[in-house]
mmCIF file of C-alpha atoms in Angstrom:
data_model
loop_
_atom_site.group_PDB
_atom_site.id
_atom_site.type_symbol
_atom_site.label_atom_id
_atom_site.label_comp_id
_atom_site.label_asym_id
_atom_site.label_seq_id
_atom_site.Cartn_x
_atom_site.Cartn_y
_atom_site.Cartn_z
ATOM 1 C CA MET A 1062 36.817 11.660 -37.566
ATOM 2 C CA ALA A 1063 36.845 13.742 -33.582
ATOM 3 C CA GLY A 1064 33.261 13.030 -32.238
ATOM 4 C CA SER A 1065 33.463 8.881 -33.198
ATOM 5 C CA ARG A 1066 36.477 8.709 -31.097
ATOM 6 C CA LEU A 1067 36.043 8.314 -26.579
ATOM 7 C CA GLU A 1068 38.049 10.109 -23.937
ATOM 8 C CA ARG A 1069 39.496 6.942 -22.907
ATOM 9 C CA PHE A 1070 41.530 7.032 -26.768
ATOM 10 C CA GLY A 1071 43.259 11.300 -25.477
ATOM 11 C CA THR A 1072 42.250 14.245 -24.466
ATOM 12 C CA VAL A 1073 39.721 16.840 -25.883
ATOM 13 C CA PHE A 1074 43.478 19.168 -26.089
ATOM 14 C CA THR A 1075 44.809 16.995 -28.038
ATOM 15 C CA ARG A 1076 42.314 15.471 -30.136
ATOM 16 C CA VAL A 1077 41.799 19.492 -30.825
ATOM 17 C CA ARG A 1078 45.581 19.964 -31.468
ATOM 18 C CA ASP A 1079 46.070 16.927 -33.631
ATOM 19 C CA LEU A 1080 43.824 18.062 -35.856
ATOM 20 C CA MET A 1081 44.546 21.756 -36.339
ATOM 21 C CA ARG A 1082 48.469 19.701 -37.230
ATOM 22 C CA THR A 1083 46.343 17.825 -40.109
ATOM 23 C CA GLY A 1084 44.845 20.948 -41.075
ATOM 24 C CA VAL A 1085 41.412 19.913 -40.522
ATOM 25 C CA ILE A 1086 40.998 22.410 -38.195
ATOM 26 C CA LYS A 1087 41.855 25.901 -39.518
ATOM 27 C CA PRO A 1088 43.954 27.952 -36.720
ATOM 28 C CA SER A 1089 41.116 30.952 -37.293
ATOM 29 C CA GLU A 1090 38.281 27.974 -36.328
ATOM 30 C CA LYS A 1091 40.554 27.069 -32.896
ATOM 31 C CA PRO A 1092 37.965 27.041 -29.623
ATOM 32 C CA ILE A 1093 38.804 29.644 -27.681
ATOM 33 C CA TRP A 1094 39.734 27.807 -24.631
ATOM 34 C CA TYR A 1095 42.620 26.052 -26.893
ATOM 35 C CA ASP A 1096 45.206 28.995 -25.944
ATOM 36 C CA VAL A 1097 43.721 29.076 -22.283
ATOM 37 C CA PHE A 1098 44.242 25.223 -21.723
ATOM 38 C CA GLU A 1099 48.076 25.380 -24.062
ATOM 39 C CA ALA A 1100 49.428 28.554 -21.490
ATOM 40 C CA PHE A 1101 48.382 26.809 -18.071
ATOM 41 C CA PRO A 1102 48.333 22.597 -18.805
ATOM 42 C CA PRO A 1103 46.926 20.784 -15.508
ATOM 43 C CA LYS A 1104 49.296 19.413 -13.738
ATOM 44 C CA LYS A 1105 48.200 16.163 -14.318
ATOM 45 C CA ALA A 1106 47.184 15.029 -17.254
ATOM 46 C CA PRO A 1107 43.346 14.408 -17.581
ATOM 47 C CA LEU A 1108 43.371 10.825 -19.256
ATOM 48 C CA TYR A 1109 40.355 8.107 -18.471
ATOM 49 C CA VAL A 1110 41.457 5.868 -16.139
ATOM 50 C CA LYS A 1111 39.716 2.682 -16.402
ATOM 51 C CA PRO A 1112 37.560 1.650 -13.498
ATOM 52 C CA HIS A 1113 39.144 -1.200 -11.128
ATOM 53 C CA THR A 1114 36.593 -3.681 -10.850
ATOM 54 C CA ARG A 1115 36.843 -6.915 -8.802
ATOM 55 C CA PRO A 1116 35.639 -10.504 -10.153
ATOM 56 C CA TYR A 1117 31.764 -10.951 -9.684
ATOM 57 C CA THR A 1118 31.398 -12.681 -6.070
ATOM 58 C CA LYS A 1119 28.645 -13.661 -5.885
ATOM 59 C CA LYS A 1120 26.345 -12.665 -3.123
ATOM 60 C CA GLN A 1121 23.746 -14.064 -0.768
ATOM 61 C CA ASP A 1122 20.467 -11.542 -1.499
ATOM 62 C CA ALA A 1123 18.609 -11.851 1.936
ATOM 63 C CA VAL A 1124 15.358 -11.382 0.918
ATOM 64 C CA PRO A 1125 12.673 -13.076 2.964
ATOM 65 C CA GLU A 1126 10.205 -15.113 1.354
ATOM 66 C CA ILE A 1127 6.773 -13.765 1.722
ATOM 67 C CA PHE A 1128 3.697 -15.273 1.932
ATOM 68 C CA TYR A 1129 -0.359 -14.042 2.549
ATOM 69 C CA ARG A 1130 -2.200 -16.355 4.187
ATOM 70 C CA GLU A 1131 -4.523 -16.563 0.670
ATOM 71 C CA ASP A 1132 -0.907 -18.945 -0.163
ATOM 72 C CA GLU A 1133 -1.767 -21.392 3.252
ATOM 73 C CA VAL A 1134 -5.627 -21.407 1.658
ATOM 74 C CA ARG A 1135 -3.872 -22.316 -1.671
ATOM 75 C CA ALA A 1136 -1.046 -24.853 0.009
ATOM 76 C CA LYS A 1137 -3.980 -26.466 1.527
ATOM 77 C CA PHE A 1138 -6.582 -26.827 -1.665
ATOM 78 C CA TYR A 1139 -3.782 -27.769 -3.945
ATOM 79 C CA VAL A 1140 -2.716 -30.746 -1.132
ATOM 80 C CA GLN A 1141 -6.851 -31.349 -0.331
ATOM 81 C CA TYR A 1142 -8.170 -31.679 -4.850
ATOM 82 C CA GLY A 1143 -5.226 -31.323 -6.856
ATOM 83 C CA THR A 1144 -5.832 -28.699 -10.087
ATOM 84 C CA GLY A 1145 -8.704 -30.787 -11.332
ATOM 85 C CA PRO A 1146 -9.872 -31.987 -14.254
ATOM 86 C CA ARG A 1147 -9.014 -29.583 -16.786
ATOM 87 C CA PRO A 1148 -6.167 -28.056 -17.047
ATOM 88 C CA LEU A 1149 -6.955 -24.004 -16.262
ATOM 89 C CA ASP A 1150 -7.272 -21.616 -19.735
ATOM 90 C CA LEU A 1151 -5.124 -18.787 -19.649
ATOM 91 C CA SER A 1152 -6.545 -17.379 -22.960
ATOM 92 C CA ARG A 1153 -9.610 -16.043 -21.421
ATOM 93 C CA THR A 1154 -8.891 -13.526 -19.067
ATOM 94 C CA LYS A 1155 -11.783 -12.801 -17.112
ATOM 95 C CA SER A 1156 -12.259 -16.439 -16.454
ATOM 96 C CA VAL A 1157 -11.564 -17.527 -12.309
ATOM 97 C CA SER A 1158 -9.754 -20.470 -11.036
ATOM 98 C CA THR A 1159 -11.413 -23.027 -8.644
ATOM 99 C CA CYS A 1160 -8.236 -22.358 -6.208
ATOM 100 C CA GLN A 1161 -9.311 -18.378 -6.458
ATOM 101 C CA ARG A 1162 -13.435 -19.115 -5.919
ATOM 102 C CA PHE A 1163 -12.345 -21.370 -2.715
ATOM 103 C CA VAL A 1164 -9.689 -18.068 -1.408
ATOM 104 C CA ASP A 1165 -12.649 -15.861 -2.048
ATOM 105 C CA LYS A 1166 -15.138 -18.175 -0.830
ATOM 106 C CA TYR A 1167 -13.427 -18.636 2.325
ATOM 107 C CA THR A 1168 -12.379 -15.863 3.371
ATOM 108 C CA GLU A 1169 -15.656 -14.498 2.989
ATOM 109 C CA LEU A 1170 -16.715 -17.095 6.109
ATOM 110 C CA ARG A 1171 -13.686 -16.338 7.403
ATOM 111 C CA GLY A 1172 -14.742 -12.802 8.032
ATOM 112 C CA HIS A 1173 -18.686 -14.015 8.630
ATOM 113 C CA ASN A 1174 -17.388 -17.010 11.441
ATOM 114 C CA VAL A 1175 -15.623 -17.856 14.159
ATOM 115 C CA LEU A 1176 -14.656 -21.306 12.847
ATOM 116 C CA GLU A 1177 -11.721 -23.338 13.321
ATOM 117 C CA GLU A 1178 -9.207 -23.584 10.601
ATOM 118 C CA SER A 1179 -9.945 -27.054 9.274
ATOM 119 C CA ALA A 1180 -13.927 -26.462 10.012
ATOM 120 C CA LEU A 1181 -13.318 -23.247 7.794
ATOM 121 C CA PHE A 1182 -12.118 -25.459 4.874
ATOM 122 C CA GLU A 1183 -15.217 -28.058 4.942
ATOM 123 C CA GLU A 1184 -17.219 -25.213 4.997
ATOM 124 C CA THR A 1185 -15.647 -23.590 2.307
ATOM 125 C CA GLY A 1186 -16.645 -26.501 0.505
ATOM 126 C CA LYS A 1187 -19.932 -27.268 1.305
ATOM 127 C CA ALA A 1188 -20.572 -23.588 0.292
ATOM 128 C CA LEU A 1189 -19.268 -24.165 -2.907
ATOM 129 C CA LEU A 1190 -21.122 -26.940 -3.389
ATOM 130 C CA THR A 1191 -23.960 -25.169 -2.756
ATOM 131 C CA GLU A 1192 -22.758 -22.779 -5.522
ATOM 132 C CA GLY A 1193 -22.572 -25.562 -7.606
ATOM 133 C CA ILE A 1194 -19.230 -26.070 -8.115
ATOM 134 C CA MET A 1195 -17.623 -29.770 -7.690
ATOM 135 C CA LEU A 1196 -14.505 -30.318 -5.590
ATOM 136 C CA ARG A 1197 -13.389 -34.060 -6.361
ATOM 137 C CA ARG A 1198 -10.769 -34.715 -3.083
ATOM 138 C CA ARG A 1199 -7.336 -36.226 -4.572
ATOM 139 C CA GLY A 1200 -6.973 -40.019 -4.621
ATOM 140 C CA VAL A 1201 -10.342 -40.348 -4.465
ATOM 141 C CA LEU A 1202 -12.053 -42.083 -7.622
ATOM 142 C CA PRO A 1203 -15.461 -40.473 -8.840
ATOM 143 C CA VAL A 1204 -17.822 -42.924 -7.636
ATOM 144 C CA SER A 1205 -20.850 -44.069 -10.330
ATOM 145 C CA ALA A 1206 -24.328 -43.112 -11.428
ATOM 146 C CA GLU A 1207 -24.563 -47.271 -9.778
ATOM 147 C CA SER A 1208 -22.779 -46.639 -6.555
ATOM 148 C CA ARG A 1209 -24.034 -43.912 -5.284
ATOM 149 C CA ASP A 1210 -25.953 -43.842 -2.198
ATOM 150 C CA PRO A 1211 -29.604 -42.304 -3.472
ATOM 151 C CA VAL A 1212 -30.402 -40.808 0.003
ATOM 152 C CA LEU A 1213 -27.475 -38.195 -0.469
ATOM 153 C CA GLU A 1214 -28.262 -37.850 -3.930
ATOM 154 C CA LEU A 1215 -31.803 -36.972 -2.222
ATOM 155 C CA LYS A 1216 -30.236 -33.931 0.467
ATOM 156 C CA LEU A 1217 -28.027 -33.243 -2.637
ATOM 157 C CA MET A 1218 -31.099 -32.691 -4.894
ATOM 158 C CA ASP A 1219 -33.055 -30.467 -1.864
ATOM 159 C CA MET A 1220 -30.001 -28.833 -0.602
ATOM 160 C CA LEU A 1221 -29.549 -27.502 -4.758
ATOM 161 C CA ALA A 1222 -33.319 -26.361 -4.640
ATOM 162 C CA GLU A 1223 -33.226 -24.816 -1.755
ATOM 163 C CA GLN A 1224 -30.206 -22.676 -2.409
ATOM 164 C CA GLN A 1225 -31.989 -21.741 -5.927
ATOM 165 C CA SER A 1226 -35.274 -21.037 -4.319
ATOM 166 C CA VAL A 1227 -33.653 -18.041 -2.037
ATOM 167 C CA GLY A 1228 -31.896 -17.086 -4.418
ATOM 168 C CA ASP A 1229 -35.382 -16.641 -6.575
ATOM 169 C CA ASP A 1230 -37.072 -15.058 -3.317
ATOM 170 C CA SER A 1231 -34.024 -12.350 -2.994
ATOM 171 C CA GLU A 1232 -34.716 -11.309 -6.830
ATOM 172 C CA GLU A 1233 -38.774 -11.359 -6.545
ATOM 173 C CA ARG A 1234 -37.628 -8.752 -4.100
ATOM 174 C CA ARG A 1235 -35.577 -7.096 -5.602
ATOM 175 C CA GLU A 1236 -38.018 -6.459 -8.066
ATOM 176 C CA THR A 1237 -40.997 -5.977 -6.662
ATOM 177 C CA SER A 1238 -39.043 -3.168 -4.713
ATOM 178 C CA THR A 1239 -37.838 -1.116 -8.017
#
């Protein structure tokens, strides 16, 4: 009925007029404004005119690229170490990727040390090694147990044992102080 039509199919006045002619609206139910509008119609008919739109032209958005310092570190990490041996499990929301751990450790060491970028990158890799995170350089084949240098293995074992003993000592201090 009248409520289902839009303004572009006639004015409110013409729709009410037509409804009164057909008998849908009784003359006793006509709106208050109807007689005034009929006596003093506007000079221009209030018709719906579809706005003229130009065809869509592609506009180049001038959105600058946003780079953070962490992005540069991530890029260097993926160039040097790749994505790793296994894919990242996105179903575990609490897990942190190796790259993110690297970036966190890098920013932490950058706050403490005044080293060059390349030296800081290497120090971050060593710090993660002491935490037990093995990083393999891209393009380097994994070293078999037979070809591994025994002196290097001893140094790594000593380094890990020393790091664990430092962690155990700090835990004992906390327990004794409480």
